[in-house]
Tab-separated table of C-alpha atoms in Angstrom:
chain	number	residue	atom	x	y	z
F	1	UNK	CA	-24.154	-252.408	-244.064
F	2	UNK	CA	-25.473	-252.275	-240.463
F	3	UNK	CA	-25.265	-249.301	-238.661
F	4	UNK	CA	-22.914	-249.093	-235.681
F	5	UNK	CA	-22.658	-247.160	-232.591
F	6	UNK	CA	-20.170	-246.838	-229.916
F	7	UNK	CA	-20.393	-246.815	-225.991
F	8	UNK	CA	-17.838	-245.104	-224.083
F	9	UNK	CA	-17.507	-245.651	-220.346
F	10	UNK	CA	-14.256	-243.638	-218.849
F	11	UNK	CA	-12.658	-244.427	-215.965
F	12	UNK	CA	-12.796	-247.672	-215.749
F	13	UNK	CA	-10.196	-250.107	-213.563
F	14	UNK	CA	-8.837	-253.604	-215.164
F	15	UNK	CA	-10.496	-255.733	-212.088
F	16	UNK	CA	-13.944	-254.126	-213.496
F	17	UNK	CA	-13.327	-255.215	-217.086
F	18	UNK	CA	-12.336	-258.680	-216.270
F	19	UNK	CA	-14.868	-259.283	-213.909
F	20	UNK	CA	-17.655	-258.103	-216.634
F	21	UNK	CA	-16.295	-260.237	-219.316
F	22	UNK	CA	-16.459	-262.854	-216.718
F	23	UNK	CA	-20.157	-261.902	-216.472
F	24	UNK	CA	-20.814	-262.058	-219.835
F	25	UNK	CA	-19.515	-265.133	-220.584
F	26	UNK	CA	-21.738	-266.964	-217.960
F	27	UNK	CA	-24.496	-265.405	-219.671
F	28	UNK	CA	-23.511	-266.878	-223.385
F	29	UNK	CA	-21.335	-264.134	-224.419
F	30	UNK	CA	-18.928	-266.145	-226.373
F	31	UNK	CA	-15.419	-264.246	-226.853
F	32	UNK	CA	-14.432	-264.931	-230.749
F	33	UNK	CA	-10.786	-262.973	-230.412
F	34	UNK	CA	-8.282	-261.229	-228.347
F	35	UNK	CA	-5.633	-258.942	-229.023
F	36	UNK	CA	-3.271	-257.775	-225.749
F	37	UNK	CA	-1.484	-254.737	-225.069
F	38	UNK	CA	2.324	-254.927	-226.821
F	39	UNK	CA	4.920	-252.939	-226.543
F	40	UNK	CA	3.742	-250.334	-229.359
F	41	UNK	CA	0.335	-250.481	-228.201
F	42	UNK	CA	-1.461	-249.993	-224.998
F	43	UNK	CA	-5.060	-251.396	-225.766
F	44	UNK	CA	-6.658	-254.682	-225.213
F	45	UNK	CA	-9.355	-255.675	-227.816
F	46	UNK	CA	-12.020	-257.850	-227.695
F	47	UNK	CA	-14.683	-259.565	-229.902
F	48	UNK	CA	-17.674	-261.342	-228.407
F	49	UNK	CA	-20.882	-262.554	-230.154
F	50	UNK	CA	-23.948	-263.404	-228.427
F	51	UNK	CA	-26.329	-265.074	-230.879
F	52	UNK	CA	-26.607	-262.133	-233.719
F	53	UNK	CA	-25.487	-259.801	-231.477
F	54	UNK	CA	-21.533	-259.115	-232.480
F	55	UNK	CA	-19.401	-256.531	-230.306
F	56	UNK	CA	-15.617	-255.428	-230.086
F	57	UNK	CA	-14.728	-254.011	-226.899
F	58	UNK	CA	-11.325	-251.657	-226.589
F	59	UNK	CA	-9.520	-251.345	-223.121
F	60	UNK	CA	-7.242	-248.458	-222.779
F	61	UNK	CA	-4.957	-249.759	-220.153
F	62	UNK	CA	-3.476	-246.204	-219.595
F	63	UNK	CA	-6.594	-243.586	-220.089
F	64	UNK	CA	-8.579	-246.690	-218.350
F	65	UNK	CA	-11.393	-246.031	-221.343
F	66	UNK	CA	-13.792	-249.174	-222.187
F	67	UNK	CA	-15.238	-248.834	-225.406
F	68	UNK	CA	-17.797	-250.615	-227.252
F	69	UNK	CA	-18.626	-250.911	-231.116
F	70	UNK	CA	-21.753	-252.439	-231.729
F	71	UNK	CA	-25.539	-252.298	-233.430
F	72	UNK	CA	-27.776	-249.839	-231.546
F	73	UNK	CA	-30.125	-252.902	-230.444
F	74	UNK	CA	-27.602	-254.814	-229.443
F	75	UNK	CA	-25.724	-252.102	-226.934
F	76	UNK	CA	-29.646	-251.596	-225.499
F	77	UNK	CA	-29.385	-255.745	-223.969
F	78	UNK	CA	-25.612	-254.796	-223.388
F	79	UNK	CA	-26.121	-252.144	-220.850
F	80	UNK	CA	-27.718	-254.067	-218.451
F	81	UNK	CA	-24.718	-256.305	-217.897
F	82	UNK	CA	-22.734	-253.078	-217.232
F	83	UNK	CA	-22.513	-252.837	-213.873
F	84	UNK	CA	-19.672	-249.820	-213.396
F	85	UNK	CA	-21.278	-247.571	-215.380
F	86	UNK	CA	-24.373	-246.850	-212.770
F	87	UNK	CA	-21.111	-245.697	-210.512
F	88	UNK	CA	-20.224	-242.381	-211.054
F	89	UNK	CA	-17.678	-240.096	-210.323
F	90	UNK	CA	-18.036	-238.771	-207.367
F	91	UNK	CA	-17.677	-234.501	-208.317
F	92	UNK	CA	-15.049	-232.345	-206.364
F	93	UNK	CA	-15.713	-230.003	-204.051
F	94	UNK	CA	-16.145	-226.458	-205.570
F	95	UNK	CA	-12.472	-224.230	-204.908
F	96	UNK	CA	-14.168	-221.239	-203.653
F	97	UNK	CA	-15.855	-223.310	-201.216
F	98	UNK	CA	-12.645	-224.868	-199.684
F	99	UNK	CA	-10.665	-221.182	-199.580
F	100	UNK	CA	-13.301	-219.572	-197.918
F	101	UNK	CA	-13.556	-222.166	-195.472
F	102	UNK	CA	-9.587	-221.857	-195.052
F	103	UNK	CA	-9.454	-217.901	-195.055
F	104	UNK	CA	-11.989	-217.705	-192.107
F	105	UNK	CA	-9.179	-217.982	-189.202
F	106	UNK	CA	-6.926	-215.514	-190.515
F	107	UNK	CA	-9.849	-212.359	-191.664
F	108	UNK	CA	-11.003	-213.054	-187.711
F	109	UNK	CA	-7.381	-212.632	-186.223
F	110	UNK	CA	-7.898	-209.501	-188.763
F	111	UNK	CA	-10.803	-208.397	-187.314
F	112	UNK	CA	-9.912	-208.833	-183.757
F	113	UNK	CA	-6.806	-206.897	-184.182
F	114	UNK	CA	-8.794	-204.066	-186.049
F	115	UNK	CA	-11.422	-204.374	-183.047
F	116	UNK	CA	-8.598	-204.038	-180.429
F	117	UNK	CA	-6.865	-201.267	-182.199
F	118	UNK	CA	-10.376	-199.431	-182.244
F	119	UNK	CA	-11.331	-200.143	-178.554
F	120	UNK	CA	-7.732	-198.569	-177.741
F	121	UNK	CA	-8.110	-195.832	-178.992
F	122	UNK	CA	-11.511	-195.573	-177.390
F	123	UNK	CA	-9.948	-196.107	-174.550
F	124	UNK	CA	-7.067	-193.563	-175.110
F	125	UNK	CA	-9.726	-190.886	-175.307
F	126	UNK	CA	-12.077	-191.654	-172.335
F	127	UNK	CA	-8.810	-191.536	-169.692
F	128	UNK	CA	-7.998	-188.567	-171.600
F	129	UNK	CA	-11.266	-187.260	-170.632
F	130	UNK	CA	-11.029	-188.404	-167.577
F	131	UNK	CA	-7.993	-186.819	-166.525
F	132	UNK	CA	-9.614	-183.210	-167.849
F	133	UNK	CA	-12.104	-183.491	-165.180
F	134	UNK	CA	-12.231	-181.459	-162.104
F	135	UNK	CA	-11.652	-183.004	-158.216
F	136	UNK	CA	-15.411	-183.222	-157.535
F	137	UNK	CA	-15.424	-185.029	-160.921
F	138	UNK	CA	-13.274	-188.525	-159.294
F	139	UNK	CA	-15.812	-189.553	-156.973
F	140	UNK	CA	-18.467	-189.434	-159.094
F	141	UNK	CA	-16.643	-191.648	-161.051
F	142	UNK	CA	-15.328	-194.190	-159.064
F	143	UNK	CA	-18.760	-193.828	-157.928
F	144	UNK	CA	-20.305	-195.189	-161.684
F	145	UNK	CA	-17.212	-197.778	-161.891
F	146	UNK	CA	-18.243	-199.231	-158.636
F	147	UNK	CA	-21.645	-199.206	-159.589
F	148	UNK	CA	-21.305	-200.493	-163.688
F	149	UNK	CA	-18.835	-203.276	-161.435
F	150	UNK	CA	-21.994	-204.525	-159.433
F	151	UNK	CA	-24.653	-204.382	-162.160
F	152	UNK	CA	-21.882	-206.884	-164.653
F	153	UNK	CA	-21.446	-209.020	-161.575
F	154	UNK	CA	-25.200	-209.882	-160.645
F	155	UNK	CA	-25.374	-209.857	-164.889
F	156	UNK	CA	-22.955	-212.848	-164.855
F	157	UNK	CA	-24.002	-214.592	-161.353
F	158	UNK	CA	-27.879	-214.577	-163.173
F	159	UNK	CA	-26.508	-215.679	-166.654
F	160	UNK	CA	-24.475	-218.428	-164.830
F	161	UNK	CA	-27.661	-219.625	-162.770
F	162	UNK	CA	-29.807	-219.916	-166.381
F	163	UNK	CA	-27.057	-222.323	-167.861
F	164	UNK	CA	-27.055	-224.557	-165.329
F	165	UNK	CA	-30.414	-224.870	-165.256
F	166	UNK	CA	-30.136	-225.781	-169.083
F	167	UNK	CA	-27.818	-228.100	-168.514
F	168	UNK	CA	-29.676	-230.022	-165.801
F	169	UNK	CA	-33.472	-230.124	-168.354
F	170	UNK	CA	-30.824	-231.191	-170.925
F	171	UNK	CA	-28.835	-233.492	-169.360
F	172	UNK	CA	-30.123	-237.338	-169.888
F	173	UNK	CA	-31.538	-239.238	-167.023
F	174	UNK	CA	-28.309	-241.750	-165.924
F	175	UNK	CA	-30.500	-245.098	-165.513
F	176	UNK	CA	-32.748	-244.332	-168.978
F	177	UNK	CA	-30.792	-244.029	-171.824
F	178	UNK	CA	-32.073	-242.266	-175.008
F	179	UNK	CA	-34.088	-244.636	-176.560
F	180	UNK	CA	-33.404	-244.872	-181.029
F	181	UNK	CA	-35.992	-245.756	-183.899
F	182	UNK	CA	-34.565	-246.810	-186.817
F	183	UNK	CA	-36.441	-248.474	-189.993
F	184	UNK	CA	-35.042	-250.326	-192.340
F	185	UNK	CA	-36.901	-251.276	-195.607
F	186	UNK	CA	-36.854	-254.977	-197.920
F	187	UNK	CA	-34.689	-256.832	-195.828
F	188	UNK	CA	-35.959	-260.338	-196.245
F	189	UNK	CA	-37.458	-262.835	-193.717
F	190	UNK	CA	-34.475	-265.446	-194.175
F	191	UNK	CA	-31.717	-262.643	-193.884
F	192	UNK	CA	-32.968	-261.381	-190.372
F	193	UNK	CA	-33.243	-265.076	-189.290
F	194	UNK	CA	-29.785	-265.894	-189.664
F	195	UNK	CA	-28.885	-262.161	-188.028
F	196	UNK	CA	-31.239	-262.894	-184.997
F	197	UNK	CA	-29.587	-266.395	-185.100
F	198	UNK	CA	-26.080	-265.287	-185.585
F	199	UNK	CA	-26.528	-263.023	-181.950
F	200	UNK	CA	-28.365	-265.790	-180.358
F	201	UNK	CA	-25.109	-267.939	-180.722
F	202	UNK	CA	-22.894	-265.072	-179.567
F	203	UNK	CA	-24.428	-264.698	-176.286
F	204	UNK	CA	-27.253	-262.553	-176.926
F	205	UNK	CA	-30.623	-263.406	-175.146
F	206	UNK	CA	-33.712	-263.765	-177.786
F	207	UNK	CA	-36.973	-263.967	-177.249
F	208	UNK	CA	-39.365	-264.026	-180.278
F	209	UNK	CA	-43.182	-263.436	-180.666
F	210	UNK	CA	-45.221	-264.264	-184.424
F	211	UNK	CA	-48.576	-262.940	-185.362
F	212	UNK	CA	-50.122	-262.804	-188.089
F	213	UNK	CA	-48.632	-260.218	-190.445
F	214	UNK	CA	-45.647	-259.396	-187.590
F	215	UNK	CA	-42.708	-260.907	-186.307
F	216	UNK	CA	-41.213	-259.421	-182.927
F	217	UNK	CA	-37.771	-260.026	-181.765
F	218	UNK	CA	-36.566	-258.725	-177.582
F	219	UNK	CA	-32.563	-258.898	-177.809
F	220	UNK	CA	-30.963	-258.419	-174.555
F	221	UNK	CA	-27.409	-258.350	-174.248
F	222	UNK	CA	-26.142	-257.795	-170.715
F	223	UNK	CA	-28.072	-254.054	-170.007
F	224	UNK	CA	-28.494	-253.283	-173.570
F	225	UNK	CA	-32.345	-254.296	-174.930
F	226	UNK	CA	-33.628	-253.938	-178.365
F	227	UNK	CA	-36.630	-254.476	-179.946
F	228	UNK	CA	-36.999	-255.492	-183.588
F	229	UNK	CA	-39.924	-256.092	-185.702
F	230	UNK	CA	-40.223	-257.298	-188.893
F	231	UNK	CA	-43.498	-256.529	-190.995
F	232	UNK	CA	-45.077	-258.591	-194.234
F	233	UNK	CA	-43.929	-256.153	-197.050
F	234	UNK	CA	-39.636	-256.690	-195.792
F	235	UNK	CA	-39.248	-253.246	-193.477
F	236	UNK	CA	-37.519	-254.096	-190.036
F	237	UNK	CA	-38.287	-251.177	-187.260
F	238	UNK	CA	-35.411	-251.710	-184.437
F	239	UNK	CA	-36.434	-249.852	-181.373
F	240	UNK	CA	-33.692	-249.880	-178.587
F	241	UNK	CA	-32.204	-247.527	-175.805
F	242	UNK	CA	-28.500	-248.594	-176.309
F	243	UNK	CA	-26.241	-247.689	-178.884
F	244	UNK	CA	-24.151	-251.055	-179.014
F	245	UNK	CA	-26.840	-253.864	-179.879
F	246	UNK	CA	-28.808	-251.511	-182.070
F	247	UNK	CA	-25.684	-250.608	-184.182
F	248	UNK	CA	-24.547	-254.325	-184.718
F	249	UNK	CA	-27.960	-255.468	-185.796
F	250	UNK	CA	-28.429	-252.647	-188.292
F	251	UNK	CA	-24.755	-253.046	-189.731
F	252	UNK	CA	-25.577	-256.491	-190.964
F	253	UNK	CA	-28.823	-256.130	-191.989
F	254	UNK	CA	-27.657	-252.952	-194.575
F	255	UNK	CA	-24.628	-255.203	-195.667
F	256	UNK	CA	-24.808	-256.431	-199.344
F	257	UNK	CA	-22.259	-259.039	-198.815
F	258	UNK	CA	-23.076	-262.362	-197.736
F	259	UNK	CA	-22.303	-262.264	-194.238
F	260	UNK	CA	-23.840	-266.440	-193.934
F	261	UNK	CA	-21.174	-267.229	-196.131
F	262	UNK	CA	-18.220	-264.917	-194.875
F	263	UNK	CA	-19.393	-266.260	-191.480
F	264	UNK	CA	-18.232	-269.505	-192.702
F	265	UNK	CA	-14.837	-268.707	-193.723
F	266	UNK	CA	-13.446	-266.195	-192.389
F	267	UNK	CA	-15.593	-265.279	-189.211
F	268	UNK	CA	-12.870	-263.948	-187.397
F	269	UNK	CA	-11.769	-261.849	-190.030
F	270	UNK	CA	-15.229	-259.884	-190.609
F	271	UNK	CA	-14.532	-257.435	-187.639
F	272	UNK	CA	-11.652	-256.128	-189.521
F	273	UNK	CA	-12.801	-256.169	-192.987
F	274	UNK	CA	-14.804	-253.497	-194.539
F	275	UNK	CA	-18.184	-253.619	-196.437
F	276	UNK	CA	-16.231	-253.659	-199.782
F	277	UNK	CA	-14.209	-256.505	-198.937
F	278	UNK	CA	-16.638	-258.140	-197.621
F	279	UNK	CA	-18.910	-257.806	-200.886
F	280	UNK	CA	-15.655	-258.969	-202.943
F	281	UNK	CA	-15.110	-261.746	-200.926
F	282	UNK	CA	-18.129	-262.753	-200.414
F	283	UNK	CA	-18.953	-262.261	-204.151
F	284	UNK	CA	-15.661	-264.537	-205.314
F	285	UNK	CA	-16.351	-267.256	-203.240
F	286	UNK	CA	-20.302	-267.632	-204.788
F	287	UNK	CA	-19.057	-267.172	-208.455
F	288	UNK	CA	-16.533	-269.153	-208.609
F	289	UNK	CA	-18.988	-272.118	-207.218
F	290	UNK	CA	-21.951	-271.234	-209.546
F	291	UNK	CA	-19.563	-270.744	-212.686
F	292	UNK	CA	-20.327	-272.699	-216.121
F	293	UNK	CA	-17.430	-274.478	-218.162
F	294	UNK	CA	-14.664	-271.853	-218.763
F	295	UNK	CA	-11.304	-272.058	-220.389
F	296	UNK	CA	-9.430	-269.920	-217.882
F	297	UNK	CA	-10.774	-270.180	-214.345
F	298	UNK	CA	-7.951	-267.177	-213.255
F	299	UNK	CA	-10.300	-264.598	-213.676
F	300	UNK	CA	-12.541	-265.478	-210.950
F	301	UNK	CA	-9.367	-264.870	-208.555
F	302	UNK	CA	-9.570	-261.186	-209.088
F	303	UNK	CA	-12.370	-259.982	-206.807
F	304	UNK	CA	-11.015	-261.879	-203.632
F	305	UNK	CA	-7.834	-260.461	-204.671
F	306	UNK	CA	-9.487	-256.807	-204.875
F	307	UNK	CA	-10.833	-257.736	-201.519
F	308	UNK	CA	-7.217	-258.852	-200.212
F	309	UNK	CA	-6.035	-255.415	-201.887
F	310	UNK	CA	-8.291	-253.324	-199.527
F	311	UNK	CA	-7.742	-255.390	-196.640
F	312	UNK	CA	-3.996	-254.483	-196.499
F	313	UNK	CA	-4.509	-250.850	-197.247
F	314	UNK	CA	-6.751	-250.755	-194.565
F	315	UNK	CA	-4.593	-252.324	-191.872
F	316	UNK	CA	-1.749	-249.642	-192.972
F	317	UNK	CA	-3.532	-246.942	-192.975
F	318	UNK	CA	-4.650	-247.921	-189.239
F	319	UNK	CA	-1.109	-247.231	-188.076
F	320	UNK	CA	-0.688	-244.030	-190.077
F	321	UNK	CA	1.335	-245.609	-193.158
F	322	UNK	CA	-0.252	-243.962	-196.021
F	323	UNK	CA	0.738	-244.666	-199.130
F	324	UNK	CA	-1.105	-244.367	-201.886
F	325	UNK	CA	-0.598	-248.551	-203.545
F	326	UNK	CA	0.173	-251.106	-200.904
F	327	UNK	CA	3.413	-252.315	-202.533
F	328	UNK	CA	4.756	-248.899	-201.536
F	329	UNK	CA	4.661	-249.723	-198.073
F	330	UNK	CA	7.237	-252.896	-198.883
F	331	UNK	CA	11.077	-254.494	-199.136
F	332	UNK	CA	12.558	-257.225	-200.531
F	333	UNK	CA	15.079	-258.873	-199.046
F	334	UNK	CA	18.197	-261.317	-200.742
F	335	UNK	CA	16.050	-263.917	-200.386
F	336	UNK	CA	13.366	-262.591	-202.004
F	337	UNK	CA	10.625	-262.210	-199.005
F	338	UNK	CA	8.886	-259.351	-198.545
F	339	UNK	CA	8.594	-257.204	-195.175
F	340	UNK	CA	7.803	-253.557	-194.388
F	341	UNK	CA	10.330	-250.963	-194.920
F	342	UNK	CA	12.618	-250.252	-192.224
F	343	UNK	CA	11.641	-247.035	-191.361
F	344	UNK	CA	7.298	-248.405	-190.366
F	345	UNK	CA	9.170	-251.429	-187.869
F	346	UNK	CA	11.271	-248.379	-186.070
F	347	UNK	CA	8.533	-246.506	-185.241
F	348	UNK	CA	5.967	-250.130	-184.573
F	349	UNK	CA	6.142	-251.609	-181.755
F	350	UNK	CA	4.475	-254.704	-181.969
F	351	UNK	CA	6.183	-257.508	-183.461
F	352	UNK	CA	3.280	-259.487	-184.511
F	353	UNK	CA	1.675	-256.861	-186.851
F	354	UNK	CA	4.920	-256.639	-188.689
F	355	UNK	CA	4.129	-260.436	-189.474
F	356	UNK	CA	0.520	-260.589	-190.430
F	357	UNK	CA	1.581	-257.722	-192.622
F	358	UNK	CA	4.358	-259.240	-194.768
F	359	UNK	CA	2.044	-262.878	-195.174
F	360	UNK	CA	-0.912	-261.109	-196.261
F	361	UNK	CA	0.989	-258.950	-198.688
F	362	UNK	CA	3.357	-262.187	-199.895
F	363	UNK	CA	0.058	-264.097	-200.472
F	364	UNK	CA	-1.452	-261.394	-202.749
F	365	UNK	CA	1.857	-260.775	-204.762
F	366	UNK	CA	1.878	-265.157	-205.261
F	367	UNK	CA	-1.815	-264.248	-206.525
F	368	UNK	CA	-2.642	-261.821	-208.135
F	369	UNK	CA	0.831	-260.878	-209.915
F	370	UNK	CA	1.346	-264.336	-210.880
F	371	UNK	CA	-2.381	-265.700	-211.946
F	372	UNK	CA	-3.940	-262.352	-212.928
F	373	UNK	CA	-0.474	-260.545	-215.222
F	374	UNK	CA	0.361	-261.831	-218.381
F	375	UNK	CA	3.686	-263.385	-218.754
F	376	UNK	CA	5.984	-261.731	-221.363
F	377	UNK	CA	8.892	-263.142	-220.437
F	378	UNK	CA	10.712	-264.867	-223.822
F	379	UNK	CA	9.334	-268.446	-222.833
F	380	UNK	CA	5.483	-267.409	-222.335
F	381	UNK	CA	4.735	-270.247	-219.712
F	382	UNK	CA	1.019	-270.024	-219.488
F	383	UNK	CA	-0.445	-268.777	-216.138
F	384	UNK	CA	-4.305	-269.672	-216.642
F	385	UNK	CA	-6.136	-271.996	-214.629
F	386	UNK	CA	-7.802	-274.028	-216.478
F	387	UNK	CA	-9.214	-276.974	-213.730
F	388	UNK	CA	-12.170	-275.105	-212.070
F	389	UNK	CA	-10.964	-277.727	-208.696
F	390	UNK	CA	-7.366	-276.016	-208.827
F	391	UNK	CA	-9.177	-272.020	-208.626
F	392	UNK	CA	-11.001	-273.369	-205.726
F	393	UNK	CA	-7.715	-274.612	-204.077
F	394	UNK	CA	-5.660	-270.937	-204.407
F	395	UNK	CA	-9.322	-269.457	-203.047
F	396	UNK	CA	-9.428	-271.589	-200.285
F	397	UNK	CA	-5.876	-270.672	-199.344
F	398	UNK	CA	-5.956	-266.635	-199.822
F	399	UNK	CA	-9.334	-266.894	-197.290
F	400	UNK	CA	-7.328	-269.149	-194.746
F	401	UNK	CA	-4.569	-266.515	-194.927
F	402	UNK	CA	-6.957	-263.878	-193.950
F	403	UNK	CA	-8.646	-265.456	-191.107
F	404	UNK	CA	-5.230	-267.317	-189.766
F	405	UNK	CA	-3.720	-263.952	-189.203
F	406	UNK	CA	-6.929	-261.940	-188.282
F	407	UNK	CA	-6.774	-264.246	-185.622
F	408	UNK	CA	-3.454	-263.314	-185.095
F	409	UNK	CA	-4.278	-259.523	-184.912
F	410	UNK	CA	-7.376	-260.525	-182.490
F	411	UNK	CA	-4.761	-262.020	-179.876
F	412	UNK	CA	-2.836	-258.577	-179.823
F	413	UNK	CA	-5.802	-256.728	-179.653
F	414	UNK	CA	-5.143	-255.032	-182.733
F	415	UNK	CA	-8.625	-252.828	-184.098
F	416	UNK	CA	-9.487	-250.670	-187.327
F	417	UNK	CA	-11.524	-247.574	-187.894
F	418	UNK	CA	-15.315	-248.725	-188.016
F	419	UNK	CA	-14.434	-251.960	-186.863
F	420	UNK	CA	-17.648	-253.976	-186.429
């Protein structure tokens, strides 16, 4: 009999697992059976071969554990193809730390008031003393007040003099801004193109210079210059004395999402979306157009969907409703539409964030809860896709829905933390 082993890989979210086997099977991975979750059981089970290579994979829905049973060789050319495991938790920070941290206002009140209390009673005993001395005693005195009073004056007028004086060496010419060197390693030649292109389109001045080995780019955009070079071996140096310019170009060139393609379909939208969603999005729209044959084109919904997901919990959390899952933040009314609870419109002024809100939220409910959840209702209608033409369709109209009413939040005015 041959000898199996098992891979364990906690933590694990559904959109992960789908997405892999969705991997897999573009790779050959051929899924021979599948058992779902019932009502006595909570774990999904899968069996996939891959030439001689045979595996069954268990999903704890609950625990959100991914297991796999298979022969040692064969889990060594599986682990490759498991992409959430090089993603690890990220540890908490240590207790002690945090208390400390959150102790240090109140033992410095303490040792202020145990200060005070000490220089009172220092104080206490020197008028005491005071008082004990004789007549000829007072003018010496007021004598050593007057002169301790002259000595702290010229101390402070001299200590006042040396800060300003700091300040002013300090202090940053007004018409030269600080000038910024940043490098940036293996971006490639075709990727900075379409960046340097992308600006030039926008408004930005370019002016480019070749050599052999080195390409040189001068951006100008109204008093902000930069200065990009790209050498042979990938590494971009960007070289610029404003903070504006220099920041834009370096965001897209560290993106990992496919900013060509998001350019394409949602351009509008990319200022408010962040660099996950824009890797899931970006990511859904090339798989589902390089995909093979499958028998259930559904799965391929559920990163834009992740990337819808994020969207809306960003856009919440940028007027302070924080709820932990996005449905939280929801009604539904008699009719069955959805809108945000009564108690975010009192306290939101605008009337046309309110809106963008409820159709983004009502397109990822049609979506995701519809395409991407079994049905156990007692009819079982089927809810896969299984014309590759019809995915592309419900793709094409969740990425309109996000750029129709990004535009909408443009016209208001309407901005996110990190926007870009």
């Amino acid at each position: 009999m041959a000898k199996t082993e098992r891979l364990r890989i906690d933590g694990v979210d559904a959109f992960s697992v789908s997405a892999f086997f969705v991997a897999i099977e573009s790779r050959g991975y051929e899924r021979k059976k599948f058992t779902p979750t019932s009502i006595i059981s909570h774990l999904e089970i899968y069996q996939y071969a891959s030439g001689a290579d045979k595996f069954t994979f268990v999903y704890d829905t609950v625990a959100k554990i991914l297991t796999v049973d298979g022969s040692p060789d064969a889990l060594e050319r599986l682990k490759p193809l498991l992409p959430f495991q090089k993603l690890p938790a990220k540890p908490p920070a240590p207790k002690q730390t945090q208390n400390t941290t959150a102790n240090r206002p109140k033992e410095r009140v303490k040792e202020q008031q145990q200060s005070g209390k000490e220089q009172t009673k220092v104080g206490k005993a020197q008028t005491k003393t005071v008082k004990e001395q004789p007549q000829g005693g007072k003018a010496q005195t007021k004598s050593g007040q007057n002169t301790a009073k002259r000595q702290k004056t010229e101390k402070t007028e001299s200590h006042q003099k040396a800060n300003i004086g700091q300040k002013k060496e300090n202090r940053p010419s007004k018409g030269k801004p600080q000038e910024k060197t940043i490098t940036i390693k293996n971006v490639g030649a075709k990727r900075l193109e379409w960046v340097i292109k992308d600006l030039g389109e926008s408004g930005v001045k370019v002016r480019t210079t070749r050599q052999e080995k080195v390409v040189d780019y001068s951006l100008t955009r109204g008093k902000d210059v930069l200065e990009v070079r790209r050498e042979e071996g990938g590494a971009i140096t960007l070289k610029g004395g404003g903070s504006g310019l220099l920041t834009d170009v370096k965001t897209q060139l560290e993106s990992k999402s496919n900013l060509k393609l998001l350019k394409k379909y949602v351009p509008t939208a990319l200022r408010y979306l962040s660099e996950s969603s824009k890797i899931d999005l970006s990511n859904g729209i090339s798989d589902l157009s390089n995909i093979g044959r499958l028998s259930d084109y559904s799965v391929m919904l559920m990163t834009p969907c992740r990337a819808l997901e994020k969207f809306i919990y960003d856009l919440e959390h940028a007027q302070n409703i924080n709820v932990k899952m996005i449905g939280q933040a929801y009604e539904k009314d008699d009719s069955g539409k959805y809108s945000l609870k009564k108690g975010y419109l009192k306290r939101i002024r605008s009337v046309i964030y309110p809106e963008v809100m409820a159709a983004l939220y009502t397109e990822y409910f049609a979506t995701r809860n519809f395409y991407l959840h079994s049905d156990n209702s007692a009819d079982s209608k089927p809810r896969g896709i299984s014309d590759k033409a019809e995915a592309q369709r419900i793709l094409d109209r969740l990425l309109s829905v996000i750029e129709y009413n990004s535009i909408k939040l443009g016209e208001i005015g309407f901005t996110v933390e990190g926007e870009q």
